mmCIF file of N, CA and C in Angstrom:
data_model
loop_
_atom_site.group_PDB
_atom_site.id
_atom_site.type_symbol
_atom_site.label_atom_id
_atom_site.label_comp_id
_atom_site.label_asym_id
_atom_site.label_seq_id
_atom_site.Cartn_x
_atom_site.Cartn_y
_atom_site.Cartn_z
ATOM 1 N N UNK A 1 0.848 -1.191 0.000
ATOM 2 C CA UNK A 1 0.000 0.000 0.000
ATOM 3 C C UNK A 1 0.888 1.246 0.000
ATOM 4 N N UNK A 2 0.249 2.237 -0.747
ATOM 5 C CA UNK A 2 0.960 3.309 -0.485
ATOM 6 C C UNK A 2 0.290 4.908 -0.405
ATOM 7 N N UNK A 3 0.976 5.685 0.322
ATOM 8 C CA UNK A 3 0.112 6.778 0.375
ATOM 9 C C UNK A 3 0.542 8.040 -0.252
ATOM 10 N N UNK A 4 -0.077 9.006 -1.036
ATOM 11 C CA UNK A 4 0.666 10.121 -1.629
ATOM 12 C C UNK A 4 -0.108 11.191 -1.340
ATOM 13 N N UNK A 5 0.402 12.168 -0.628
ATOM 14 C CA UNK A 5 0.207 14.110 -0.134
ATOM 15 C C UNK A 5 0.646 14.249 -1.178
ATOM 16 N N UNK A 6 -0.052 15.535 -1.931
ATOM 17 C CA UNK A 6 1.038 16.563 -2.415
ATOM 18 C C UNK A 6 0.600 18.277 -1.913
ATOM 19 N N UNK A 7 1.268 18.714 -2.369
ATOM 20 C CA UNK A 7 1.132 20.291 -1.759
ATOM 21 C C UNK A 7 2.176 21.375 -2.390
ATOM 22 N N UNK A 8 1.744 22.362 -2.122
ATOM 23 C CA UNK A 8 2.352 23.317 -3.073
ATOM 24 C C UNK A 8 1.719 24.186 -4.037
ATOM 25 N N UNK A 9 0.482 23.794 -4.091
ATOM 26 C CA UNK A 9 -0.699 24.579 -5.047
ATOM 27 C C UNK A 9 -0.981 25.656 -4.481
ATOM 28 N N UNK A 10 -1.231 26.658 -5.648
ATOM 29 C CA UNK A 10 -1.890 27.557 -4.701
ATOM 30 C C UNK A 10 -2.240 28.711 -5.993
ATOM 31 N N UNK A 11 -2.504 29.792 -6.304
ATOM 32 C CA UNK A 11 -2.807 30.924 -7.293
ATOM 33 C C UNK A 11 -1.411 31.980 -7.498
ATOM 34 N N UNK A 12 -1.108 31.788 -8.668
ATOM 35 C CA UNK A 12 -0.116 33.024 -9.397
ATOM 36 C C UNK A 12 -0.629 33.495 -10.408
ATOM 37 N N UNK A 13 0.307 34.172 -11.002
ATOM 38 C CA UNK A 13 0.067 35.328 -12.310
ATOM 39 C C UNK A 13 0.246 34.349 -13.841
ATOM 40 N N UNK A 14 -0.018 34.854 -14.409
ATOM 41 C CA UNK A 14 0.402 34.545 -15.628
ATOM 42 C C UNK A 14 2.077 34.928 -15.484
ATOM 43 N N UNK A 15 2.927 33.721 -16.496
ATOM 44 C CA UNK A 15 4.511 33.851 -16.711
ATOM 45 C C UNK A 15 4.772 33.440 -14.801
ATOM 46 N N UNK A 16 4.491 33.341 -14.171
ATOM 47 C CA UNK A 16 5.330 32.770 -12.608
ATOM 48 C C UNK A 16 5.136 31.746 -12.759
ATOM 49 N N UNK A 17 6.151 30.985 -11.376
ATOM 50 C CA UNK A 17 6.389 29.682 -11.171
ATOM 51 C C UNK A 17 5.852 28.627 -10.059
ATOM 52 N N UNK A 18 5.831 28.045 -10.125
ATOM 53 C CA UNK A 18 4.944 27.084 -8.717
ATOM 54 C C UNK A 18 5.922 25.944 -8.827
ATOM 55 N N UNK A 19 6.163 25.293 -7.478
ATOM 56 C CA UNK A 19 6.832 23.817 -7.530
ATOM 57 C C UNK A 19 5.862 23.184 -6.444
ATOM 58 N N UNK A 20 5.650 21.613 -7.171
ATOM 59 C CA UNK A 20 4.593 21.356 -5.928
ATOM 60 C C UNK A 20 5.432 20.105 -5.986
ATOM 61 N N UNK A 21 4.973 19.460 -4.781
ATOM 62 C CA UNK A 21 5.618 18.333 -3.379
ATOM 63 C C UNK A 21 4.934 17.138 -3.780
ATOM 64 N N UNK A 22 4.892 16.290 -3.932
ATOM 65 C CA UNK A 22 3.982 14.606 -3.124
ATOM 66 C C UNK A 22 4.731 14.119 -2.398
ATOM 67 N N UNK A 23 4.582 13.738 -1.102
ATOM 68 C CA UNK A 23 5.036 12.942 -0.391
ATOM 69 C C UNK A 23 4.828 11.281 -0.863
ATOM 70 N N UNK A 24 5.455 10.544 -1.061
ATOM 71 C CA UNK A 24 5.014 9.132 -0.481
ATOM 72 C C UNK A 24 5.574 8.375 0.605
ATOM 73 N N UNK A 25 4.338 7.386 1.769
ATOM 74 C CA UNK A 25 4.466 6.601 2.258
ATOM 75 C C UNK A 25 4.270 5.322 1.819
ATOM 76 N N UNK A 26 4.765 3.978 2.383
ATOM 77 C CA UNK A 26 4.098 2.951 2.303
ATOM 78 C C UNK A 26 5.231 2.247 1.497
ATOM 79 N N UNK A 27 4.939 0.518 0.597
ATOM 80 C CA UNK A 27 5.711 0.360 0.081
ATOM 81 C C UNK A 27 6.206 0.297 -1.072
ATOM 82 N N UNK A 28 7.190 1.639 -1.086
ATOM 83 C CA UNK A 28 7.621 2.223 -2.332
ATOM 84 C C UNK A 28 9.018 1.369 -3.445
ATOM 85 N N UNK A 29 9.274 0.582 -2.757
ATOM 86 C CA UNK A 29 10.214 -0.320 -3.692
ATOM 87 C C UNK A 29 9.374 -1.292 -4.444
ATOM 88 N N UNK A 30 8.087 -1.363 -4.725
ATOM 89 C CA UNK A 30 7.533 -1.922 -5.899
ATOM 90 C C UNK A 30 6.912 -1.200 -6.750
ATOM 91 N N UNK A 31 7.364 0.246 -6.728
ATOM 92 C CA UNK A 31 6.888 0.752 -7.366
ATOM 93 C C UNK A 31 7.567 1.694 -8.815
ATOM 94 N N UNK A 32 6.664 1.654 -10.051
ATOM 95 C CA UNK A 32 7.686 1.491 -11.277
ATOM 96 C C UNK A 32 8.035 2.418 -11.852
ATOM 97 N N UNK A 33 7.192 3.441 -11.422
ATOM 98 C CA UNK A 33 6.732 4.600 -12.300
ATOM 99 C C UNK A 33 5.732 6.044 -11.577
ATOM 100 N N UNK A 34 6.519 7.305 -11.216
ATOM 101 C CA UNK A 34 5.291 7.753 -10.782
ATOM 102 C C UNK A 34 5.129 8.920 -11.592
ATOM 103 N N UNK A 35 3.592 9.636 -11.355
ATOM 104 C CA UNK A 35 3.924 10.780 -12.992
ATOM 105 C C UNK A 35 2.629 11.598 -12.087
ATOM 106 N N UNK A 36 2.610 12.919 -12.777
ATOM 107 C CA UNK A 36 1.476 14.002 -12.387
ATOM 108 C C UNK A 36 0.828 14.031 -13.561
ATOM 109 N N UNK A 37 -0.453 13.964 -12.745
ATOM 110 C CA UNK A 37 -1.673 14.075 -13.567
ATOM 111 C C UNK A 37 -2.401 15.526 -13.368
ATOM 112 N N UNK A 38 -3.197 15.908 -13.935
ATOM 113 C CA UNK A 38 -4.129 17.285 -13.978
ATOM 114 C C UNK A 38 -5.457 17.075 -14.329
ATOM 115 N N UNK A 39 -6.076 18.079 -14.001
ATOM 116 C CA UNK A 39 -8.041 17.919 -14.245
ATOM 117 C C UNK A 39 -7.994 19.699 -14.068
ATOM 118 N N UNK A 40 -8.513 19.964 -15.164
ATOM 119 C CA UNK A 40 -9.329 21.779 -14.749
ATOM 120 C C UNK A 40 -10.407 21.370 -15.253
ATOM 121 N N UNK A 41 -11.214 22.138 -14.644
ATOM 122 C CA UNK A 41 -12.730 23.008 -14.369
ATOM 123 C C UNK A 41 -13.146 22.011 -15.348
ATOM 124 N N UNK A 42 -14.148 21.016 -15.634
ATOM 125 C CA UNK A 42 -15.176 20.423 -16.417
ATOM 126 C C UNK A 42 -14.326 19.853 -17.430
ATOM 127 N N UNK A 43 -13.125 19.308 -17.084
ATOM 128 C CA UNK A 43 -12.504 18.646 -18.220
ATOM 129 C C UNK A 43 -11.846 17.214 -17.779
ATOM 130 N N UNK A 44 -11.825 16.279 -18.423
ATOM 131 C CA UNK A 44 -10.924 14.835 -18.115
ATOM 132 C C UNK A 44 -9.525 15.112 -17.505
ATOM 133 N N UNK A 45 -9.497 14.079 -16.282
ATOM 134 C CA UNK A 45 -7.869 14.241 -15.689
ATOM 135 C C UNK A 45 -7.018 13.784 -17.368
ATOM 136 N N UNK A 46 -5.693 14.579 -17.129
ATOM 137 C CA UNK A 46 -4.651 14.220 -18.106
ATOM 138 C C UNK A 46 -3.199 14.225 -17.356
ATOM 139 N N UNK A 47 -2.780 13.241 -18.336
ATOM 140 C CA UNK A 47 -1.357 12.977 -17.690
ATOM 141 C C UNK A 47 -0.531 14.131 -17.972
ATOM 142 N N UNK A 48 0.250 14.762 -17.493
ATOM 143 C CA UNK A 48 1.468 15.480 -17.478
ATOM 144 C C UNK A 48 2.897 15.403 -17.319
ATOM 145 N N UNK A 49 3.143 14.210 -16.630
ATOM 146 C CA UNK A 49 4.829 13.707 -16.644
ATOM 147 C C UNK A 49 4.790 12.508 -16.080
ATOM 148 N N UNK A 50 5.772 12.121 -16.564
ATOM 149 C CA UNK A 50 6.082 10.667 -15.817
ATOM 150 C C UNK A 50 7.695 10.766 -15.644
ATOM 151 N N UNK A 51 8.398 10.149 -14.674
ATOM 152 C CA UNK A 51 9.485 9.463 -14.134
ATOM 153 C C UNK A 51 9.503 7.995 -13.885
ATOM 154 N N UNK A 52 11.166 7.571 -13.915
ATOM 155 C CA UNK A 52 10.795 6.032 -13.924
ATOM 156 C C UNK A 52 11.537 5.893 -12.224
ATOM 157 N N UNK A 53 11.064 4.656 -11.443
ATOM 158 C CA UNK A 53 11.679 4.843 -10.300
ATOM 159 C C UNK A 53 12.329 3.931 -10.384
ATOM 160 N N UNK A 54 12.803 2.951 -11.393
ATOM 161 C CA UNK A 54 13.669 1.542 -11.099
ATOM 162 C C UNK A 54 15.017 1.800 -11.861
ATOM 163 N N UNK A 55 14.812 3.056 -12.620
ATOM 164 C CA UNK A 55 15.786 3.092 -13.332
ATOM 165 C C UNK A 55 16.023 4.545 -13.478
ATOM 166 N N UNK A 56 17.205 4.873 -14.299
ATOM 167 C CA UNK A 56 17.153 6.261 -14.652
ATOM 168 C C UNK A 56 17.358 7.080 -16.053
ATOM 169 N N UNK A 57 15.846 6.595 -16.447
ATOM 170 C CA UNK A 57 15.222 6.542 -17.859
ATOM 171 C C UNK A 57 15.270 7.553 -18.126
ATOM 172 N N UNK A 58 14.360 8.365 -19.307
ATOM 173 C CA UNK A 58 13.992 9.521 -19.677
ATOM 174 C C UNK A 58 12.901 9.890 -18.732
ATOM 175 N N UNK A 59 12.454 11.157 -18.618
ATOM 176 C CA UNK A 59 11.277 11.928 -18.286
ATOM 177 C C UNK A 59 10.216 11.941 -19.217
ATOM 178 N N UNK A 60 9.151 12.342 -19.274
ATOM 179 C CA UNK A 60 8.711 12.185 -20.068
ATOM 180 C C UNK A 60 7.091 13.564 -19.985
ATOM 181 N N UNK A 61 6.783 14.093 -20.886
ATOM 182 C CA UNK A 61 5.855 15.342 -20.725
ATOM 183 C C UNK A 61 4.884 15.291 -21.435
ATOM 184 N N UNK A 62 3.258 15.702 -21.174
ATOM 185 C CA UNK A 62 3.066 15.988 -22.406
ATOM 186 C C UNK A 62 3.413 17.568 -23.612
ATOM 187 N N UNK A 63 2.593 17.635 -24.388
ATOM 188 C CA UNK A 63 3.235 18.406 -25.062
ATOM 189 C C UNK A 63 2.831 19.482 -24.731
ATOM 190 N N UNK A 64 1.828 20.046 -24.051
ATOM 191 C CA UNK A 64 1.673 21.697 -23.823
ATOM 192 C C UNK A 64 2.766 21.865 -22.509
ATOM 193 N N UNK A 65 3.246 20.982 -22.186
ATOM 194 C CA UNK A 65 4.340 21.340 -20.712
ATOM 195 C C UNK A 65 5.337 21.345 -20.869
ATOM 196 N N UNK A 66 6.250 20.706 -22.239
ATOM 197 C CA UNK A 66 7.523 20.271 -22.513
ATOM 198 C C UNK A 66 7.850 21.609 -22.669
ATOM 199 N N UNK A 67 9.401 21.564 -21.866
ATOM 200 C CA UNK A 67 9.957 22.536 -21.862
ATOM 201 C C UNK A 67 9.717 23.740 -20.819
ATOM 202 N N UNK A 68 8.424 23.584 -20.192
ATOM 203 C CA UNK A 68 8.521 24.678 -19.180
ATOM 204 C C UNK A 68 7.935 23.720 -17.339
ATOM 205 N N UNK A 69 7.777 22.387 -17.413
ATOM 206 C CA UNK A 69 7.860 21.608 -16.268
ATOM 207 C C UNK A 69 8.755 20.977 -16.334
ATOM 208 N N UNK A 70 8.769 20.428 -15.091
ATOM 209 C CA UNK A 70 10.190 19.467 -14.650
ATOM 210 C C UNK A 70 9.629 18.726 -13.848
ATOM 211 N N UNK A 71 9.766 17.407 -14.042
ATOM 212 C CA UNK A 71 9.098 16.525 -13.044
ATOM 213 C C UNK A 71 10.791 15.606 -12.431
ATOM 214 N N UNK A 72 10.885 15.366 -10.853
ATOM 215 C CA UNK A 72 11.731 15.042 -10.744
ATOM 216 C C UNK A 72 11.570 14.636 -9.300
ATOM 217 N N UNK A 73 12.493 13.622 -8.839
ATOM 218 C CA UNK A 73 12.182 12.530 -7.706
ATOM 219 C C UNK A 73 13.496 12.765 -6.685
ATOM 220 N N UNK A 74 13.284 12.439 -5.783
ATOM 221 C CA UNK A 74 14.349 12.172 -4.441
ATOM 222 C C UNK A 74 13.692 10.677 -4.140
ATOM 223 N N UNK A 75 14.798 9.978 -3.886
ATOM 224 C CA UNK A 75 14.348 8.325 -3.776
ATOM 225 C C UNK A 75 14.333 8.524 -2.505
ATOM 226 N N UNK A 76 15.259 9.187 -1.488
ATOM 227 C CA UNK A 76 16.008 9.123 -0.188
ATOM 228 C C UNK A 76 14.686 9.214 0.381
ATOM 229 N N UNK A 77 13.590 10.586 0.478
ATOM 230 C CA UNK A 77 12.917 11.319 1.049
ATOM 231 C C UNK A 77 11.644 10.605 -0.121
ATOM 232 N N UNK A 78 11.819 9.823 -0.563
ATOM 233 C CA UNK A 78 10.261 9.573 -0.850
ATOM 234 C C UNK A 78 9.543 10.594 -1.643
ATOM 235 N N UNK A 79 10.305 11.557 -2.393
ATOM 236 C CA UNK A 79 8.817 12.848 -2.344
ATOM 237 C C UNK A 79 9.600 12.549 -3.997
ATOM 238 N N UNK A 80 8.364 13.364 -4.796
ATOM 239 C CA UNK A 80 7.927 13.796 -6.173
ATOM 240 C C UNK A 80 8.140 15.247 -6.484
ATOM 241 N N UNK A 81 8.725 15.785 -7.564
ATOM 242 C CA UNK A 81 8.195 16.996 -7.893
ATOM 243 C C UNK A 81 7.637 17.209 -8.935
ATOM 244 N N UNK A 82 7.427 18.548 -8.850
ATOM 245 C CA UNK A 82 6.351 19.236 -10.307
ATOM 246 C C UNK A 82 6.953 20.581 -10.178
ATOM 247 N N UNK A 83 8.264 20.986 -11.368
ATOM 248 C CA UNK A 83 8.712 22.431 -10.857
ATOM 249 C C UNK A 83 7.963 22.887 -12.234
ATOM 250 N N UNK A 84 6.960 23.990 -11.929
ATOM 251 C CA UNK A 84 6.141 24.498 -12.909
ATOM 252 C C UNK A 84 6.725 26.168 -13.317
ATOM 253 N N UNK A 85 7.282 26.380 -14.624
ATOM 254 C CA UNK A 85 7.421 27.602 -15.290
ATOM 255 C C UNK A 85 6.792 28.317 -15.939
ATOM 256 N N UNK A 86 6.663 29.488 -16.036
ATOM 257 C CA UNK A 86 5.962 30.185 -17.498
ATOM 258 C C UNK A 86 4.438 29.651 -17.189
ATOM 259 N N UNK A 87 4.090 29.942 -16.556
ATOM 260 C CA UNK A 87 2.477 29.128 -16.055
ATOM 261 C C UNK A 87 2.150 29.745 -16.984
ATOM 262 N N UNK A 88 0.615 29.399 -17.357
ATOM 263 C CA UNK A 88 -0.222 30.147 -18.381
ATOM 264 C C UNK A 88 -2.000 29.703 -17.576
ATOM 265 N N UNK A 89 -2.622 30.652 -17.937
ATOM 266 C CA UNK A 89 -4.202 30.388 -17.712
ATOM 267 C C UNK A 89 -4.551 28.594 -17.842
ATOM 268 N N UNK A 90 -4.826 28.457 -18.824
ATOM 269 C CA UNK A 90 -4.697 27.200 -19.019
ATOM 270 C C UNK A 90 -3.949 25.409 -18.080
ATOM 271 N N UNK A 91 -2.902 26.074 -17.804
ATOM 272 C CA UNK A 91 -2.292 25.555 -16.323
ATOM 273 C C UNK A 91 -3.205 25.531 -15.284
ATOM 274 N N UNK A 92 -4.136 26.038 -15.556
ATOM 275 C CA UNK A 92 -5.250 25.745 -13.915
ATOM 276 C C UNK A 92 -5.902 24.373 -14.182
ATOM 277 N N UNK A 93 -5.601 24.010 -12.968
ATOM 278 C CA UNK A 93 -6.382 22.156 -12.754
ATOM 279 C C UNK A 93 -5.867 21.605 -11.097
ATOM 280 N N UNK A 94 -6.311 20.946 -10.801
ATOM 281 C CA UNK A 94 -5.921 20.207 -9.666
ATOM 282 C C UNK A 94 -5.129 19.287 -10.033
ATOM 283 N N UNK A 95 -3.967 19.525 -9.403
ATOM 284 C CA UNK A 95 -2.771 18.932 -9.664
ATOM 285 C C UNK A 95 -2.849 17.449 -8.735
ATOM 286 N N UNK A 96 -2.243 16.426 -9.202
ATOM 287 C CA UNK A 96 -2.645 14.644 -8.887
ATOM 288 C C UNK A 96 -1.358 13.959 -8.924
ATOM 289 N N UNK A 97 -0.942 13.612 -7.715
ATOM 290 C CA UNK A 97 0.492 12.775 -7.994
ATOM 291 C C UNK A 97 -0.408 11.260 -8.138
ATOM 292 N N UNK A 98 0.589 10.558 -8.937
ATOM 293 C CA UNK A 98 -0.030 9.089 -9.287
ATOM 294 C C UNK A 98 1.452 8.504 -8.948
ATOM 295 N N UNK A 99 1.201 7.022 -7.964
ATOM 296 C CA UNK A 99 2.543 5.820 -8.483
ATOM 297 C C UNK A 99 1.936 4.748 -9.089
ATOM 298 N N UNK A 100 2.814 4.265 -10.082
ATOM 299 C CA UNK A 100 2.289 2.593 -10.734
ATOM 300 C C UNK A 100 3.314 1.812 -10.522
ATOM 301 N N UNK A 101 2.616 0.600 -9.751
ATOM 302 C CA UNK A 101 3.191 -1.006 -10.349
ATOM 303 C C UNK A 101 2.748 -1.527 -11.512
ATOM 304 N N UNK A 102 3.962 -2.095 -12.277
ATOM 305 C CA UNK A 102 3.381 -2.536 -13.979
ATOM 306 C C UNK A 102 2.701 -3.895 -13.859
ATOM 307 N N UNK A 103 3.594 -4.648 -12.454
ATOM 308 C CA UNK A 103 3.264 -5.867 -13.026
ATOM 309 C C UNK A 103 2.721 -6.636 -11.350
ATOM 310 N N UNK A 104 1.742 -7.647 -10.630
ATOM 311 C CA UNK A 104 1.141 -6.821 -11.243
ATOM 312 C C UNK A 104 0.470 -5.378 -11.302
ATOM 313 N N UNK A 105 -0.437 -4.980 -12.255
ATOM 314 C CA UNK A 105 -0.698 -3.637 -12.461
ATOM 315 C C UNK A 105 -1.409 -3.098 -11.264
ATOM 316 N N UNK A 106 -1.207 -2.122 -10.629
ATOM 317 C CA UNK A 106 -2.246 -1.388 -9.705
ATOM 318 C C UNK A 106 -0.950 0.079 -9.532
ATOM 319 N N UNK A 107 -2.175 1.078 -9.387
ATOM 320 C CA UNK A 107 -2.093 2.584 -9.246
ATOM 321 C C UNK A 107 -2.599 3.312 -7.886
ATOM 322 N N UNK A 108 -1.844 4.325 -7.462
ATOM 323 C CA UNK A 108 -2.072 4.948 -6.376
ATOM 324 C C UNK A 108 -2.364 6.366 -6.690
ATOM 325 N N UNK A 109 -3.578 7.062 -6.401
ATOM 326 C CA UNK A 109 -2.975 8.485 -6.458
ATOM 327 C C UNK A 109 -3.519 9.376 -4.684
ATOM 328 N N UNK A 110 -3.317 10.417 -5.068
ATOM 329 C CA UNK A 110 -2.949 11.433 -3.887
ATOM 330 C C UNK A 110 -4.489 12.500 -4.402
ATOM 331 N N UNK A 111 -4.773 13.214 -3.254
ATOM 332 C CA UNK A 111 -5.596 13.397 -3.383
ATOM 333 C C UNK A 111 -5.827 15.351 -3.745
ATOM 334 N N UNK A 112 -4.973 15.336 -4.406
ATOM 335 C CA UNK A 112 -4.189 16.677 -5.350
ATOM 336 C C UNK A 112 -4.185 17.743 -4.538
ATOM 337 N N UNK A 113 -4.122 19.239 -5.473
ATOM 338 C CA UNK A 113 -3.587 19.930 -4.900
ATOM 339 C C UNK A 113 -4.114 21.221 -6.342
ATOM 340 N N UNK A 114 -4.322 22.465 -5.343
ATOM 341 C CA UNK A 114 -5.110 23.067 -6.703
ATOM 342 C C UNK A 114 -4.128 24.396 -7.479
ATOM 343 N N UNK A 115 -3.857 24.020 -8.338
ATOM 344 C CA UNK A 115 -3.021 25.584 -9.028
ATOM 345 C C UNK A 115 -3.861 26.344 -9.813
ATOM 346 N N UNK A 116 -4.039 27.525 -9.909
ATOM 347 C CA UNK A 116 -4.446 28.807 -10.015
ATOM 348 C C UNK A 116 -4.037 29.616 -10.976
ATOM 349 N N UNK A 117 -4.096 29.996 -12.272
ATOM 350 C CA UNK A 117 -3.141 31.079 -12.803
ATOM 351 C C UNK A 117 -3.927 31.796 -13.406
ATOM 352 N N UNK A 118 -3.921 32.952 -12.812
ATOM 353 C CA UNK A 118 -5.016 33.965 -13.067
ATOM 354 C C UNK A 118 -4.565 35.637 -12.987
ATOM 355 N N UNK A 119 -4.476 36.610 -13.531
ATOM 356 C CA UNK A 119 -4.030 37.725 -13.227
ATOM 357 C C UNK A 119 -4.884 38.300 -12.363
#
């Protein structure tokens, strides 16, 4: 089982930066893969990054984020990041840390965290 906080959300401007946190507890050495997900206002959660935790693969983004997020891990401390740049309107959603086991398959997520970008 495992458990994921995140935190760090909160309302900026258009062009500022936000970095948000997940904690995880529980047991994290079976786990393969963890990535941030998003949901704004009346729309489907979507993935936004992934990291690999067994290895030290590529990152991976989708495409309205490449280049201005950074998703990135501390194994030591258990925690996740989301260093967010160049925010834009659109960047508003409740931010969702997720971990996956591939095999077998089961998913954890956290119970998000809300970013804001609004002038």
């Amino acid at each position: 089982q495992v458990q994921l906080v995140e935190s760090g959300g909160g309302l900026v401007q258009p062009g500022e930066s936000l970095k948000l946190s997940c904690v995880a507890s529980g047991t994290m050495s079976d786990i393969d893969a963890m990535n941030w997900y998003r949901q704004a206002p009346g729309k489907q959660r979507e993935w936004v990054a992934r990291i690999l935790m067994k290895t030290e693969g590529p990152t991976r983004y989708m495409g309205a984020v490449e280049g201005r997020f950074t998703i990135s891990r501390d194994k030591i401390k258990n925690m996740l990041y989301l260093q967010m740049t160049s925010l834009k309107p659109e960047d508003t959603a409740v931010y969702y840390c997720n971990a996956q086991r591939w095999g077998p398959s089961i998913t954890y997520w956290g119970e998000g965290t809300l970013v804001t970008v609004s002038s």
